[in-house]
Amino acid sequence: MSILVTGGDGYIGWPTALRIADRTDDRVILVDNFARRGWVEEVGATSAVPIMSIDQRLAAAEESLGLSNLSFIEGDLTEKSFVDELLTVHEPRAIVHTAAQPSAPYSQINGERANYTQHNNMQATRNLVWGLEEHGLTDTHFIETTTTGVYGAPTFPIPEGGATMENQGERDEVPFPAMAGSWYHLTKSHDAANLRLANKQFGIPISDVRTAITYGTETEETREDNRLKTRFDFDYYFGVVSHRFAAQAVAGYPLTVYGKGEQRKPFISLEDAVEGLAQLALADPDDRPDDLTVYNQVTRAISIVEMANTISDVAQEFDYDAAVKHFENPRDEDETHKMEIENEKYMALIGEQAQDFESGTRDILTTLARYEDTITAYEDRFLPSVLED
């Protein structure tokens, strides 16, 4: 038996593969084409944490964690012939699909990047679900990390699944409307629709895991060996807001909050994200849903200003003077939006939150303090224009 983890060289995919391999005797096969490394280099950035080659990573997993059931296959999931061979040879019982171009800003650079992002992300997903149908593998549990970004920022509580629509006195549950705000986020809206269709037409059990903004540098497994560390992006294109704020603190700059900064965003720690994906991948067929199930992969919503204040407070423990400063907001957004998002099904998977934002921030700054020279050398990649000389 085998489990595939696509995007197995990535920020979430790599530690997820380690967690799964540690809990099963099944062969865990990582699939990647190393595109993320290329995208980050293309925008003139780098991972703060040195990333080992895949061979070094696999060797460390066996030496430090005793994992001899990890394998790696290099290939492009947008190539149907590659996907066909992958599924024919390995016949996975589960696929954790974390492979995608994940950056909204990257997808917005120009039409070429927008086209690339949409082709790359949607073609890979279509090839995988159609491959399962065409190779008689419709019992395979397909788990995809989409994004909470498909919801936009509605004023009502976001459900964990569909929405209820009422018209002329009749009510029915319908798919949540695509309210994505970038060409990247729209790929995940399309994926969500395609996954729904694949479940309806092919009967594939599907878990649509809508991933929140993910923070942190460590999981239980990556702490064991420096060669096992996952990547940490802190630039404008691939670094999430909490990681960029942490980089500003390390580089000696204030944390920039636009406007009031009271708008809340959904967050989850890397540890809690990995745990949920592992639980789904290892679920017994008799216990997992046979239908399509949506999970909001979020532990809580945090306001931008609360996040900045927390990072500022923790930074003082590391002797970084990182004051929070408010600037006029150049964006057209509700600075007081109080996002509410349901997460009961996801919390049932992980049991309880393993890492809160404060402890995650402490992990981040512990890591970045080791690589302060890298942060300062690339500060032009993350500093907002209001701080530029």
mmCIF file of N, CA, C and O in Angstrom, residues 79-148:
data_model
loop_
_atom_site.group_PDB
_atom_site.id
_atom_site.type_symbol
_atom_site.label_atom_id
_atom_site.label_comp_id
_atom_site.label_asym_id
_atom_site.label_seq_id
_atom_site.Cartn_x
_atom_site.Cartn_y
_atom_site.Cartn_z
ATOM 1 N N GLU A 79 1.620 17.110 -16.554
ATOM 2 C CA GLU A 79 1.828 16.171 -17.659
ATOM 3 C C GLU A 79 1.017 14.906 -17.400
ATOM 4 O O GLU A 79 1.309 14.149 -16.483
ATOM 5 N N LYS A 80 -0.007 14.678 -18.210
ATOM 6 C CA LYS A 80 -0.913 13.554 -17.969
ATOM 7 C C LYS A 80 -0.192 12.207 -18.025
ATOM 8 O O LYS A 80 -0.499 11.300 -17.253
ATOM 9 N N SER A 81 0.776 12.077 -18.920
ATOM 10 C CA SER A 81 1.496 10.800 -19.038
ATOM 11 C C SER A 81 2.240 10.479 -17.746
ATOM 12 O O SER A 81 2.308 9.309 -17.334
ATOM 13 N N PHE A 82 2.802 11.504 -17.102
ATOM 14 C CA PHE A 82 3.490 11.283 -15.828
ATOM 15 C C PHE A 82 2.507 10.841 -14.753
ATOM 16 O O PHE A 82 2.775 9.894 -14.005
ATOM 17 N N VAL A 83 1.359 11.502 -14.676
ATOM 18 C CA VAL A 83 0.353 11.137 -13.671
ATOM 19 C C VAL A 83 -0.160 9.724 -13.920
ATOM 20 O O VAL A 83 -0.339 8.941 -12.978
ATOM 21 N N ASP A 84 -0.389 9.370 -15.175
ATOM 22 C CA ASP A 84 -0.864 8.024 -15.500
ATOM 23 C C ASP A 84 0.120 6.966 -15.032
ATOM 24 O O ASP A 84 -0.265 5.946 -14.435
ATOM 25 N N GLU A 85 1.396 7.188 -15.274
ATOM 26 C CA GLU A 85 2.413 6.222 -14.846
ATOM 27 C C GLU A 85 2.489 6.165 -13.324
ATOM 28 O O GLU A 85 2.602 5.073 -12.733
ATOM 29 N N LEU A 86 2.418 7.312 -12.693
ATOM 30 C CA LEU A 86 2.481 7.387 -11.232
ATOM 31 C C LEU A 86 1.369 6.556 -10.592
ATOM 32 O O LEU A 86 1.601 5.766 -9.669
ATOM 33 N N LEU A 87 0.157 6.716 -11.093
ATOM 34 C CA LEU A 87 -0.984 6.011 -10.510
ATOM 35 C C LEU A 87 -0.981 4.528 -10.879
ATOM 36 O O LEU A 87 -1.354 3.677 -10.063
ATOM 37 N N THR A 88 -0.546 4.216 -12.077
ATOM 38 C CA THR A 88 -0.503 2.817 -12.511
ATOM 39 C C THR A 88 0.483 2.009 -11.673
ATOM 40 O O THR A 88 0.191 0.888 -11.239
ATOM 41 N N VAL A 89 1.637 2.578 -11.422
ATOM 42 C CA VAL A 89 2.686 1.852 -10.693
ATOM 43 C C VAL A 89 2.386 1.762 -9.203
ATOM 44 O O VAL A 89 2.562 0.709 -8.581
ATOM 45 N N HIS A 90 1.867 2.825 -8.604
ATOM 46 C CA HIS A 90 1.806 2.890 -7.145
ATOM 47 C C HIS A 90 0.409 2.663 -6.549
ATOM 48 O O HIS A 90 0.307 2.333 -5.364
ATOM 49 N N GLU A 91 -0.651 2.838 -7.334
ATOM 50 C CA GLU A 91 -2.018 2.572 -6.879
ATOM 51 C C GLU A 91 -2.239 3.041 -5.431
ATOM 52 O O GLU A 91 -2.511 2.247 -4.533
ATOM 53 N N PRO A 92 -2.133 4.336 -5.174
ATOM 54 C CA PRO A 92 -2.208 4.835 -3.790
ATOM 55 C C PRO A 92 -3.588 4.654 -3.165
ATOM 56 O O PRO A 92 -4.607 4.719 -3.854
ATOM 57 N N ARG A 93 -3.592 4.444 -1.867
ATOM 58 C CA ARG A 93 -4.868 4.391 -1.144
ATOM 59 C C ARG A 93 -5.311 5.782 -0.718
ATOM 60 O O ARG A 93 -6.479 6.004 -0.403
ATOM 61 N N ALA A 94 -4.373 6.734 -0.712
ATOM 62 C CA ALA A 94 -4.695 8.129 -0.404
ATOM 63 C C ALA A 94 -3.713 9.027 -1.135
ATOM 64 O O ALA A 94 -2.553 8.665 -1.360
ATOM 65 N N ILE A 95 -4.187 10.204 -1.517
ATOM 66 C CA ILE A 95 -3.336 11.229 -2.110
ATOM 67 C C ILE A 95 -3.536 12.507 -1.315
ATOM 68 O O ILE A 95 -4.668 12.976 -1.152
ATOM 69 N N VAL A 96 -2.440 13.066 -0.795
ATOM 70 C CA VAL A 96 -2.482 14.377 -0.152
ATOM 71 C C VAL A 96 -1.893 15.355 -1.166
ATOM 72 O O VAL A 96 -0.694 15.357 -1.426
ATOM 73 N N HIS A 97 -2.769 16.179 -1.739
ATOM 74 C CA HIS A 97 -2.378 17.038 -2.859
ATOM 75 C C HIS A 97 -2.096 18.446 -2.344
ATOM 76 O O HIS A 97 -2.998 19.264 -2.189
ATOM 77 N N THR A 98 -0.807 18.731 -2.071
ATOM 78 C CA THR A 98 -0.407 20.059 -1.618
ATOM 79 C C THR A 98 0.379 20.807 -2.693
ATOM 80 O O THR A 98 0.882 21.899 -2.434
ATOM 81 N N ALA A 99 0.492 20.225 -3.890
ATOM 82 C CA ALA A 99 1.281 20.845 -4.958
ATOM 83 C C ALA A 99 0.472 21.951 -5.632
ATOM 84 O O ALA A 99 -0.624 21.701 -6.136
ATOM 85 N N ALA A 100 1.015 23.158 -5.642
ATOM 86 C CA ALA A 100 0.372 24.288 -6.324
ATOM 87 C C ALA A 100 1.322 25.472 -6.311
ATOM 88 O O ALA A 100 2.242 25.537 -5.496
ATOM 89 N N GLN A 101 1.083 26.408 -7.212
ATOM 90 C CA GLN A 101 1.710 27.727 -7.111
ATOM 91 C C GLN A 101 0.844 28.482 -6.108
ATOM 92 O O GLN A 101 -0.301 28.800 -6.398
ATOM 93 N N PRO A 102 1.352 28.780 -4.883
ATOM 94 C CA PRO A 102 0.493 29.209 -3.785
ATOM 95 C C PRO A 102 0.415 30.705 -3.531
ATOM 96 O O PRO A 102 -0.197 31.131 -2.551
ATOM 97 N N SER A 103 1.024 31.519 -4.370
ATOM 98 C CA SER A 103 1.152 32.945 -4.067
ATOM 99 C C SER A 103 0.173 33.787 -4.862
ATOM 100 O O SER A 103 0.234 33.820 -6.105
ATOM 101 N N ALA A 104 -0.705 34.505 -4.138
ATOM 102 C CA ALA A 104 -1.583 35.462 -4.808
ATOM 103 C C ALA A 104 -0.778 36.587 -5.461
ATOM 104 O O ALA A 104 -1.005 36.906 -6.636
ATOM 105 N N PRO A 105 0.189 37.223 -4.745
ATOM 106 C CA PRO A 105 0.951 38.295 -5.393
ATOM 107 C C PRO A 105 1.706 37.835 -6.637
ATOM 108 O O PRO A 105 1.784 38.572 -7.630
ATOM 109 N N TYR A 106 2.257 36.619 -6.622
ATOM 110 C CA TYR A 106 2.968 36.110 -7.796
ATOM 111 C C TYR A 106 2.010 35.995 -8.973
ATOM 112 O O TYR A 106 2.349 36.342 -10.108
ATOM 113 N N SER A 107 0.803 35.510 -8.700
ATOM 114 C CA SER A 107 -0.178 35.337 -9.778
ATOM 115 C C SER A 107 -0.666 36.662 -10.347
ATOM 116 O O SER A 107 -1.268 36.692 -11.419
ATOM 117 N N GLN A 108 -0.424 37.760 -9.620
ATOM 118 C CA GLN A 108 -0.899 39.068 -10.028
ATOM 119 C C GLN A 108 0.182 39.895 -10.735
ATOM 120 O O GLN A 108 -0.078 41.021 -11.146
ATOM 121 N N ILE A 109 1.405 39.361 -10.878
ATOM 122 C CA ILE A 109 2.499 40.142 -11.457
ATOM 123 C C ILE A 109 2.169 40.578 -12.880
ATOM 124 O O ILE A 109 2.326 41.728 -13.256
ATOM 125 N N ASN A 110 1.705 39.642 -13.694
ATOM 126 C CA ASN A 110 1.348 39.942 -15.079
ATOM 127 C C ASN A 110 0.512 38.778 -15.623
ATOM 128 O O ASN A 110 0.275 37.778 -14.930
ATOM 129 N N GLY A 111 0.064 38.934 -16.858
ATOM 130 C CA GLY A 111 -0.782 37.908 -17.458
ATOM 131 C C GLY A 111 -0.089 36.576 -17.603
ATOM 132 O O GLY A 111 -0.716 35.517 -17.487
ATOM 133 N N GLU A 112 1.226 36.604 -17.866
ATOM 134 C CA GLU A 112 1.971 35.353 -18.017
ATOM 135 C C GLU A 112 1.930 34.538 -16.725
ATOM 136 O O GLU A 112 1.692 33.327 -16.755
ATOM 137 N N ARG A 113 2.162 35.209 -15.577
ATOM 138 C CA ARG A 113 2.138 34.495 -14.294
ATOM 139 C C ARG A 113 0.724 34.051 -13.938
ATOM 140 O O ARG A 113 0.525 32.988 -13.359
ATOM 141 N N ALA A 114 -0.267 34.875 -14.278
ATOM 142 C CA ALA A 114 -1.654 34.483 -14.020
ATOM 143 C C ALA A 114 -2.008 33.226 -14.818
ATOM 144 O O ALA A 114 -2.607 32.276 -14.293
ATOM 145 N N ASN A 115 -1.643 33.218 -16.110
ATOM 146 C CA ASN A 115 -1.918 32.050 -16.945
ATOM 147 C C ASN A 115 -1.187 30.821 -16.424
ATOM 148 O O ASN A 115 -1.748 29.718 -16.366
ATOM 149 N N TYR A 116 0.078 31.020 -16.074
ATOM 150 C CA TYR A 116 0.868 29.896 -15.563
ATOM 151 C C TYR A 116 0.234 29.322 -14.301
ATOM 152 O O TYR A 116 0.079 28.098 -14.155
ATOM 153 N N THR A 117 -0.132 30.203 -13.357
ATOM 154 C CA THR A 117 -0.709 29.756 -12.092
ATOM 155 C C THR A 117 -1.986 28.965 -12.324
ATOM 156 O O THR A 117 -2.185 27.890 -11.738
ATOM 157 N N GLN A 118 -2.860 29.468 -13.180
ATOM 158 C CA GLN A 118 -4.130 28.787 -13.404
ATOM 159 C C GLN A 118 -3.915 27.460 -14.121
ATOM 160 O O GLN A 118 -4.527 26.443 -13.758
ATOM 161 N N HIS A 119 -3.045 27.439 -15.114
ATOM 162 C CA HIS A 119 -2.774 26.174 -15.803
ATOM 163 C C HIS A 119 -2.131 25.165 -14.854
ATOM 164 O O HIS A 119 -2.579 24.011 -14.761
ATOM 165 N N ASN A 120 -1.102 25.591 -14.157
ATOM 166 C CA ASN A 120 -0.365 24.683 -13.274
ATOM 167 C C ASN A 120 -1.276 24.069 -12.218
ATOM 168 O O ASN A 120 -1.300 22.841 -12.023
ATOM 169 N N ASN A 121 -2.030 24.907 -11.534
ATOM 170 C CA ASN A 121 -2.804 24.426 -10.397
ATOM 171 C C ASN A 121 -3.994 23.570 -10.820
ATOM 172 O O ASN A 121 -4.220 22.488 -10.266
ATOM 173 N N MET A 122 -4.742 24.039 -11.781
ATOM 174 C CA MET A 122 -5.961 23.310 -12.151
ATOM 175 C C MET A 122 -5.666 22.078 -12.996
ATOM 176 O O MET A 122 -6.330 21.049 -12.860
ATOM 177 N N GLN A 123 -4.659 22.171 -13.863
ATOM 178 C CA GLN A 123 -4.319 21.015 -14.688
ATOM 179 C C GLN A 123 -3.835 19.849 -13.822
ATOM 180 O O GLN A 123 -4.197 18.692 -14.067
ATOM 181 N N ALA A 124 -3.042 20.136 -12.807
ATOM 182 C CA ALA A 124 -2.548 19.069 -11.929
ATOM 183 C C ALA A 124 -3.703 18.370 -11.230
ATOM 184 O O ALA A 124 -3.750 17.125 -11.176
ATOM 185 N N THR A 125 -4.632 19.141 -10.694
ATOM 186 C CA THR A 125 -5.765 18.539 -9.983
ATOM 187 C C THR A 125 -6.630 17.719 -10.934
ATOM 188 O O THR A 125 -7.041 16.599 -10.605
ATOM 189 N N ARG A 126 -6.926 18.266 -12.114
ATOM 190 C CA ARG A 126 -7.735 17.516 -13.081
ATOM 191 C C ARG A 126 -7.052 16.218 -13.492
ATOM 192 O O ARG A 126 -7.697 15.161 -13.583
ATOM 193 N N ASN A 127 -5.748 16.274 -13.738
ATOM 194 C CA ASN A 127 -5.032 15.054 -14.125
ATOM 195 C C ASN A 127 -5.131 13.991 -13.046
ATOM 196 O O ASN A 127 -5.284 12.787 -13.341
ATOM 197 N N LEU A 128 -5.034 14.398 -11.792
ATOM 198 C CA LEU A 128 -5.078 13.425 -10.697
ATOM 199 C C LEU A 128 -6.456 12.790 -10.544
ATOM 200 O O LEU A 128 -6.571 11.562 -10.447
ATOM 201 N N VAL A 129 -7.515 13.595 -10.515
ATOM 202 C CA VAL A 129 -8.838 12.992 -10.302
ATOM 203 C C VAL A 129 -9.298 12.203 -11.521
ATOM 204 O O VAL A 129 -9.912 11.136 -11.384
ATOM 205 N N TRP A 130 -8.996 12.691 -12.719
ATOM 206 C CA TRP A 130 -9.333 11.903 -13.904
ATOM 207 C C TRP A 130 -8.484 10.632 -13.964
ATOM 208 O O TRP A 130 -8.963 9.577 -14.393
ATOM 209 N N GLY A 131 -7.235 10.728 -13.514
ATOM 210 C CA GLY A 131 -6.395 9.531 -13.486
ATOM 211 C C GLY A 131 -6.958 8.466 -12.558
ATOM 212 O O GLY A 131 -6.922 7.267 -12.879
ATOM 213 N N LEU A 132 -7.467 8.889 -11.415
ATOM 214 C CA LEU A 132 -8.073 7.925 -10.499
ATOM 215 C C LEU A 132 -9.260 7.227 -11.147
ATOM 216 O O LEU A 132 -9.437 6.003 -11.004
ATOM 217 N N GLU A 133 -10.072 7.975 -11.889
ATOM 218 C CA GLU A 133 -11.217 7.387 -12.588
ATOM 219 C C GLU A 133 -10.761 6.431 -13.684
ATOM 220 O O GLU A 133 -11.244 5.293 -13.797
ATOM 221 N N GLU A 134 -9.817 6.862 -14.486
ATOM 222 C CA GLU A 134 -9.408 6.082 -15.653
ATOM 223 C C GLU A 134 -8.592 4.851 -15.295
ATOM 224 O O GLU A 134 -8.497 3.916 -16.105
ATOM 225 N N HIS A 135 -8.013 4.825 -14.092
ATOM 226 C CA HIS A 135 -7.213 3.664 -13.683
ATOM 227 C C HIS A 135 -7.913 2.824 -12.618
ATOM 228 O O HIS A 135 -7.277 1.994 -11.967
ATOM 229 N N GLY A 136 -9.206 3.024 -12.458
ATOM 230 C CA GLY A 136 -9.983 2.186 -11.543
ATOM 231 C C GLY A 136 -9.600 2.366 -10.090
ATOM 232 O O GLY A 136 -9.660 1.398 -9.311
ATOM 233 N N LEU A 137 -9.253 3.584 -9.701
ATOM 234 C CA LEU A 137 -8.803 3.852 -8.331
ATOM 235 C C LEU A 137 -9.761 4.809 -7.616
ATOM 236 O O LEU A 137 -9.339 5.648 -6.823
ATOM 237 N N THR A 138 -11.023 4.669 -7.867
ATOM 238 C CA THR A 138 -11.985 5.622 -7.304
ATOM 239 C C THR A 138 -12.253 5.407 -5.819
ATOM 240 O O THR A 138 -13.012 6.173 -5.218
ATOM 241 N N ASP A 139 -11.637 4.392 -5.205
ATOM 242 C CA ASP A 139 -11.698 4.257 -3.738
ATOM 243 C C ASP A 139 -10.576 5.037 -3.052
ATOM 244 O O ASP A 139 -10.540 5.114 -1.819
ATOM 245 N N THR A 140 -9.662 5.583 -3.830
ATOM 246 C CA THR A 140 -8.558 6.360 -3.262
ATOM 247 C C THR A 140 -9.087 7.637 -2.631
ATOM 248 O O THR A 140 -9.867 8.370 -3.245
ATOM 249 N N HIS A 141 -8.683 7.910 -1.415
ATOM 250 C CA HIS A 141 -9.090 9.122 -0.709
ATOM 251 C C HIS A 141 -8.256 10.281 -1.238
ATOM 252 O O HIS A 141 -7.038 10.306 -1.095
ATOM 253 N N PHE A 142 -8.922 11.255 -1.854
ATOM 254 C CA PHE A 142 -8.227 12.409 -2.432
ATOM 255 C C PHE A 142 -8.383 13.591 -1.493
ATOM 256 O O PHE A 142 -9.493 14.051 -1.227
ATOM 257 N N ILE A 143 -7.242 14.080 -0.986
ATOM 258 C CA ILE A 143 -7.220 15.154 0.006
ATOM 259 C C ILE A 143 -6.471 16.329 -0.612
ATOM 260 O O ILE A 143 -5.288 16.231 -0.919
ATOM 261 N N GLU A 144 -7.165 17.435 -0.810
ATOM 262 C CA GLU A 144 -6.489 18.599 -1.400
ATOM 263 C C GLU A 144 -6.516 19.781 -0.447
ATOM 264 O O GLU A 144 -7.533 20.068 0.181
ATOM 265 N N THR A 145 -5.379 20.478 -0.359
ATOM 266 C CA THR A 145 -5.349 21.746 0.360
ATOM 267 C C THR A 145 -5.752 22.841 -0.621
ATOM 268 O O THR A 145 -4.987 23.194 -1.508
ATOM 269 N N THR A 146 -6.982 23.334 -0.458
ATOM 270 C CA THR A 146 -7.390 24.499 -1.250
ATOM 271 C C THR A 146 -7.039 25.726 -0.402
ATOM 272 O O THR A 146 -5.910 25.863 0.014
ATOM 273 N N THR A 147 -7.968 26.591 -0.088
ATOM 274 C CA THR A 147 -7.632 27.767 0.708
ATOM 275 C C THR A 147 -8.889 28.414 1.250
ATOM 276 O O THR A 147 -9.940 28.399 0.586
ATOM 277 N N THR A 148 -8.800 29.008 2.426
ATOM 278 C CA THR A 148 -9.915 29.790 2.950
ATOM 279 C C THR A 148 -10.113 31.051 2.119
ATOM 280 O O THR A 148 -11.148 31.716 2.247
#
